[in-house]
Amino acid sequence: MASVIRHAVAGLRWILIGAVVAAVVVGASIGVSTVALGHAPHTGNIALDRPIAEVSLVADPGIDRAQAMDAAVAAVPDSRAVSAEFETEHGAPVWEVEVVTSAGVEYEVTVDAKTGDVIGAVDHD
């Protein structure tokens, strides 16, 4: 009989430990969400993670993806465009275009997103 009680107490101890861990996790989650969301009511304003000038450049590039890819292919003879990503470098909007030659050599070509001019090409092989 004593071993049954001992096993029951051991089981209750693990249930108690589990309940304490669950309470800590729930409390921490509530605390993190409170800090993340803040205490002030939502006013409808949007917080920007970059300066407004940079956001406006990202929203309206001068050339589109296809034009950037065409400029990159023209800059690297006997190549085809594989991908293009719109980025900012030193506050200026650029397209980073990856091209591959028929020999398998990969280049990353930087194209000015306003003018379409090729800024540079880097050989990745």
PDB file of C-alpha atoms in Angstrom:
ATOM      1  CA  MET A   1       0.000   0.000   0.000  1.00  0.00           C
ATOM      2  CA  ALA A   2       2.851   2.382   0.782  1.00  0.00           C
ATOM      3  CA  SER A   3       4.363   1.888  -2.681  1.00  0.00           C
ATOM      4  CA  VAL A   4       1.016   2.770  -4.314  1.00  0.00           C
ATOM      5  CA  ILE A   5       0.838   6.002  -2.324  1.00  0.00           C
ATOM      6  CA  ARG A   6       4.469   6.717  -3.122  1.00  0.00           C
ATOM      7  CA  HIS A   7       3.783   6.277  -6.883  1.00  0.00           C
ATOM      8  CA  ALA A   8       0.682   8.453  -6.663  1.00  0.00           C
ATOM      9  CA  VAL A   9       2.616  11.237  -4.912  1.00  0.00           C
ATOM     10  CA  ALA A  10       5.399  10.983  -7.536  1.00  0.00           C
ATOM     11  CA  GLY A  11       2.804  11.249 -10.321  1.00  0.00           C
ATOM     12  CA  LEU A  12       1.177  14.254  -8.679  1.00  0.00           C
ATOM     13  CA  ARG A  13       4.579  15.891  -8.370  1.00  0.00           C
ATOM     14  CA  TRP A  14       5.113  15.630 -12.149  1.00  0.00           C
ATOM     15  CA  ILE A  15       1.612  16.982 -12.778  1.00  0.00           C
ATOM     16  CA  LEU A  16       2.369  19.919 -10.479  1.00  0.00           C
ATOM     17  CA  ILE A  17       5.701  20.584 -12.254  1.00  0.00           C
ATOM     18  CA  GLY A  18       3.928  20.445 -15.635  1.00  0.00           C
ATOM     19  CA  ALA A  19       1.285  22.910 -14.446  1.00  0.00           C
ATOM     20  CA  VAL A  20       3.960  25.326 -13.207  1.00  0.00           C
ATOM     21  CA  VAL A  21       5.863  25.121 -16.517  1.00  0.00           C
ATOM     22  CA  ALA A  22       2.633  25.719 -18.466  1.00  0.00           C
ATOM     23  CA  ALA A  23       1.807  28.742 -16.299  1.00  0.00           C
ATOM     24  CA  VAL A  24       5.283  30.207 -16.861  1.00  0.00           C
ATOM     25  CA  VAL A  25       5.022  29.702 -20.632  1.00  0.00           C
ATOM     26  CA  VAL A  26       1.561  31.304 -20.782  1.00  0.00           C
ATOM     27  CA  GLY A  27       2.673  34.201 -18.605  1.00  0.00           C
ATOM     28  CA  ALA A  28       5.765  34.794 -20.708  1.00  0.00           C
ATOM     29  CA  SER A  29       3.688  34.696 -23.906  1.00  0.00           C
ATOM     30  CA  ILE A  30       1.272  37.272 -22.533  1.00  0.00           C
ATOM     31  CA  GLY A  31       4.165  39.473 -21.421  1.00  0.00           C
ATOM     32  CA  VAL A  32       5.905  39.296 -24.797  1.00  0.00           C
ATOM     33  CA  SER A  33       2.698  40.049 -26.705  1.00  0.00           C
ATOM     34  CA  THR A  34       1.949  42.998 -24.429  1.00  0.00           C
ATOM     35  CA  VAL A  35       5.396  44.456 -25.021  1.00  0.00           C
ATOM     36  CA  ALA A  36       5.241  43.784 -28.764  1.00  0.00           C
ATOM     37  CA  LEU A  37       1.798  45.305 -29.219  1.00  0.00           C
ATOM     38  CA  GLY A  38       2.301  48.142 -26.774  1.00  0.00           C
ATOM     39  CA  HIS A  39      -0.196  49.612 -24.362  1.00  0.00           C
ATOM     40  CA  ALA A  40      -1.568  52.421 -26.552  1.00  0.00           C
ATOM     41  CA  PRO A  41      -4.683  51.814 -28.634  1.00  0.00           C
ATOM     42  CA  HIS A  42      -4.146  51.372 -32.364  1.00  0.00           C
ATOM     43  CA  THR A  43      -4.388  54.732 -34.143  1.00  0.00           C
ATOM     44  CA  GLY A  44      -4.212  53.513 -37.740  1.00  0.00           C
ATOM     45  CA  ASN A  45      -0.681  54.869 -38.259  1.00  0.00           C
ATOM     46  CA  ILE A  46       1.936  52.654 -39.859  1.00  0.00           C
ATOM     47  CA  ALA A  47       5.477  52.561 -38.473  1.00  0.00           C
ATOM     48  CA  LEU A  48       8.117  52.432 -41.198  1.00  0.00           C
ATOM     49  CA  ASP A  49      11.313  50.449 -40.773  1.00  0.00           C
ATOM     50  CA  ARG A  50      13.219  52.693 -43.217  1.00  0.00           C
ATOM     51  CA  PRO A  51      13.249  56.363 -44.199  1.00  0.00           C
ATOM     52  CA  ILE A  52      10.279  57.537 -46.275  1.00  0.00           C
ATOM     53  CA  ALA A  53      12.551  58.456 -49.216  1.00  0.00           C
ATOM     54  CA  GLU A  54      13.766  54.871 -49.443  1.00  0.00           C
ATOM     55  CA  VAL A  55      10.221  53.532 -49.298  1.00  0.00           C
ATOM     56  CA  SER A  56       9.130  55.777 -52.132  1.00  0.00           C
ATOM     57  CA  LEU A  57      12.063  54.554 -54.232  1.00  0.00           C
ATOM     58  CA  VAL A  58      11.086  50.955 -53.621  1.00  0.00           C
ATOM     59  CA  ALA A  59       7.459  51.618 -54.520  1.00  0.00           C
ATOM     60  CA  ASP A  60       8.199  53.159 -57.947  1.00  0.00           C
ATOM     61  CA  PRO A  61      11.357  51.975 -59.725  1.00  0.00           C
ATOM     62  CA  GLY A  62      12.072  53.578 -63.084  1.00  0.00           C
ATOM     63  CA  ILE A  63      12.478  50.240 -64.871  1.00  0.00           C
ATOM     64  CA  ASP A  64      10.771  46.914 -64.282  1.00  0.00           C
ATOM     65  CA  ARG A  65      12.241  43.453 -63.763  1.00  0.00           C
ATOM     66  CA  ALA A  66      12.156  42.503 -67.461  1.00  0.00           C
ATOM     67  CA  GLN A  67      13.985  45.671 -68.505  1.00  0.00           C
ATOM     68  CA  ALA A  68      16.641  45.081 -65.823  1.00  0.00           C
ATOM     69  CA  MET A  69      17.117  41.500 -66.985  1.00  0.00           C
ATOM     70  CA  ASP A  70      17.455  42.660 -70.607  1.00  0.00           C
ATOM     71  CA  ALA A  71      20.100  45.229 -69.611  1.00  0.00           C
ATOM     72  CA  ALA A  72      22.034  42.583 -67.665  1.00  0.00           C
ATOM     73  CA  VAL A  73      21.964  40.114 -70.567  1.00  0.00           C
ATOM     74  CA  ALA A  74      23.182  42.874 -72.903  1.00  0.00           C
ATOM     75  CA  ALA A  75      26.086  43.597 -70.518  1.00  0.00           C
ATOM     76  CA  VAL A  76      27.305  39.975 -70.367  1.00  0.00           C
ATOM     77  CA  PRO A  77      27.785  38.441 -73.836  1.00  0.00           C
ATOM     78  CA  ASP A  78      26.263  35.015 -74.555  1.00  0.00           C
ATOM     79  CA  SER A  79      24.247  34.915 -71.326  1.00  0.00           C
ATOM     80  CA  ARG A  80      20.702  34.401 -70.105  1.00  0.00           C
ATOM     81  CA  ALA A  81      19.031  35.918 -67.047  1.00  0.00           C
ATOM     82  CA  VAL A  82      18.210  33.521 -64.222  1.00  0.00           C
ATOM     83  CA  SER A  83      16.761  35.801 -61.533  1.00  0.00           C
ATOM     84  CA  ALA A  84      16.380  39.425 -60.492  1.00  0.00           C
ATOM     85  CA  GLU A  85      15.886  40.988 -57.064  1.00  0.00           C
ATOM     86  CA  PHE A  86      15.005  44.590 -56.293  1.00  0.00           C
ATOM     87  CA  GLU A  87      17.236  46.036 -53.556  1.00  0.00           C
ATOM     88  CA  THR A  88      18.725  49.281 -52.324  1.00  0.00           C
ATOM     89  CA  GLU A  89      22.466  49.896 -52.179  1.00  0.00           C
ATOM     90  CA  HIS A  90      23.638  52.976 -50.301  1.00  0.00           C
ATOM     91  CA  GLY A  91      20.101  54.357 -50.499  1.00  0.00           C
ATOM     92  CA  ALA A  92      19.864  53.916 -54.280  1.00  0.00           C
ATOM     93  CA  PRO A  93      17.371  51.465 -55.844  1.00  0.00           C
ATOM     94  CA  VAL A  94      19.010  48.737 -57.924  1.00  0.00           C
ATOM     95  CA  TRP A  95      18.161  45.459 -59.568  1.00  0.00           C
ATOM     96  CA  GLU A  96      20.537  42.593 -58.748  1.00  0.00           C
ATOM     97  CA  VAL A  97      20.282  40.309 -61.793  1.00  0.00           C
ATOM     98  CA  GLU A  98      21.892  36.886 -61.913  1.00  0.00           C
ATOM     99  CA  VAL A  99      22.943  35.767 -65.406  1.00  0.00           C
ATOM    100  CA  VAL A 100      24.643  32.591 -66.622  1.00  0.00           C
ATOM    101  CA  THR A 101      26.763  32.285 -69.762  1.00  0.00           C
ATOM    102  CA  SER A 102      26.582  29.287 -72.085  1.00  0.00           C
ATOM    103  CA  ALA A 103      29.912  28.188 -70.544  1.00  0.00           C
ATOM    104  CA  GLY A 104      28.204  28.042 -67.124  1.00  0.00           C
ATOM    105  CA  VAL A 105      29.882  31.118 -65.638  1.00  0.00           C
ATOM    106  CA  GLU A 106      27.564  32.994 -63.253  1.00  0.00           C
ATOM    107  CA  TYR A 107      27.542  36.785 -62.989  1.00  0.00           C
ATOM    108  CA  GLU A 108      25.676  39.121 -60.682  1.00  0.00           C
ATOM    109  CA  VAL A 109      24.894  42.282 -62.623  1.00  0.00           C
ATOM    110  CA  THR A 110      23.796  45.431 -60.783  1.00  0.00           C
ATOM    111  CA  VAL A 111      21.405  47.614 -62.770  1.00  0.00           C
ATOM    112  CA  ASP A 112      20.330  51.121 -61.713  1.00  0.00           C
ATOM    113  CA  ALA A 113      16.568  50.863 -61.141  1.00  0.00           C
ATOM    114  CA  LYS A 114      15.958  54.484 -62.144  1.00  0.00           C
ATOM    115  CA  THR A 115      17.916  54.686 -65.388  1.00  0.00           C
ATOM    116  CA  GLY A 116      18.499  51.078 -66.462  1.00  0.00           C
ATOM    117  CA  ASP A 117      22.266  51.639 -66.636  1.00  0.00           C
ATOM    118  CA  VAL A 118      24.506  48.723 -65.701  1.00  0.00           C
ATOM    119  CA  ILE A 119      26.485  49.710 -62.612  1.00  0.00           C
ATOM    120  CA  GLY A 120      28.693  46.633 -62.442  1.00  0.00           C
ATOM    121  CA  ALA A 121      29.015  42.892 -62.963  1.00  0.00           C
ATOM    122  CA  VAL A 122      30.712  40.409 -60.654  1.00  0.00           C
ATOM    123  CA  ASP A 123      31.882  36.938 -61.740  1.00  0.00           C
ATOM    124  CA  HIS A 124      30.775  34.316 -59.170  1.00  0.00           C
ATOM    125  CA  ASP A 125      32.910  31.433 -60.438  1.00  0.00           C
TER     126      ASP A 125
END
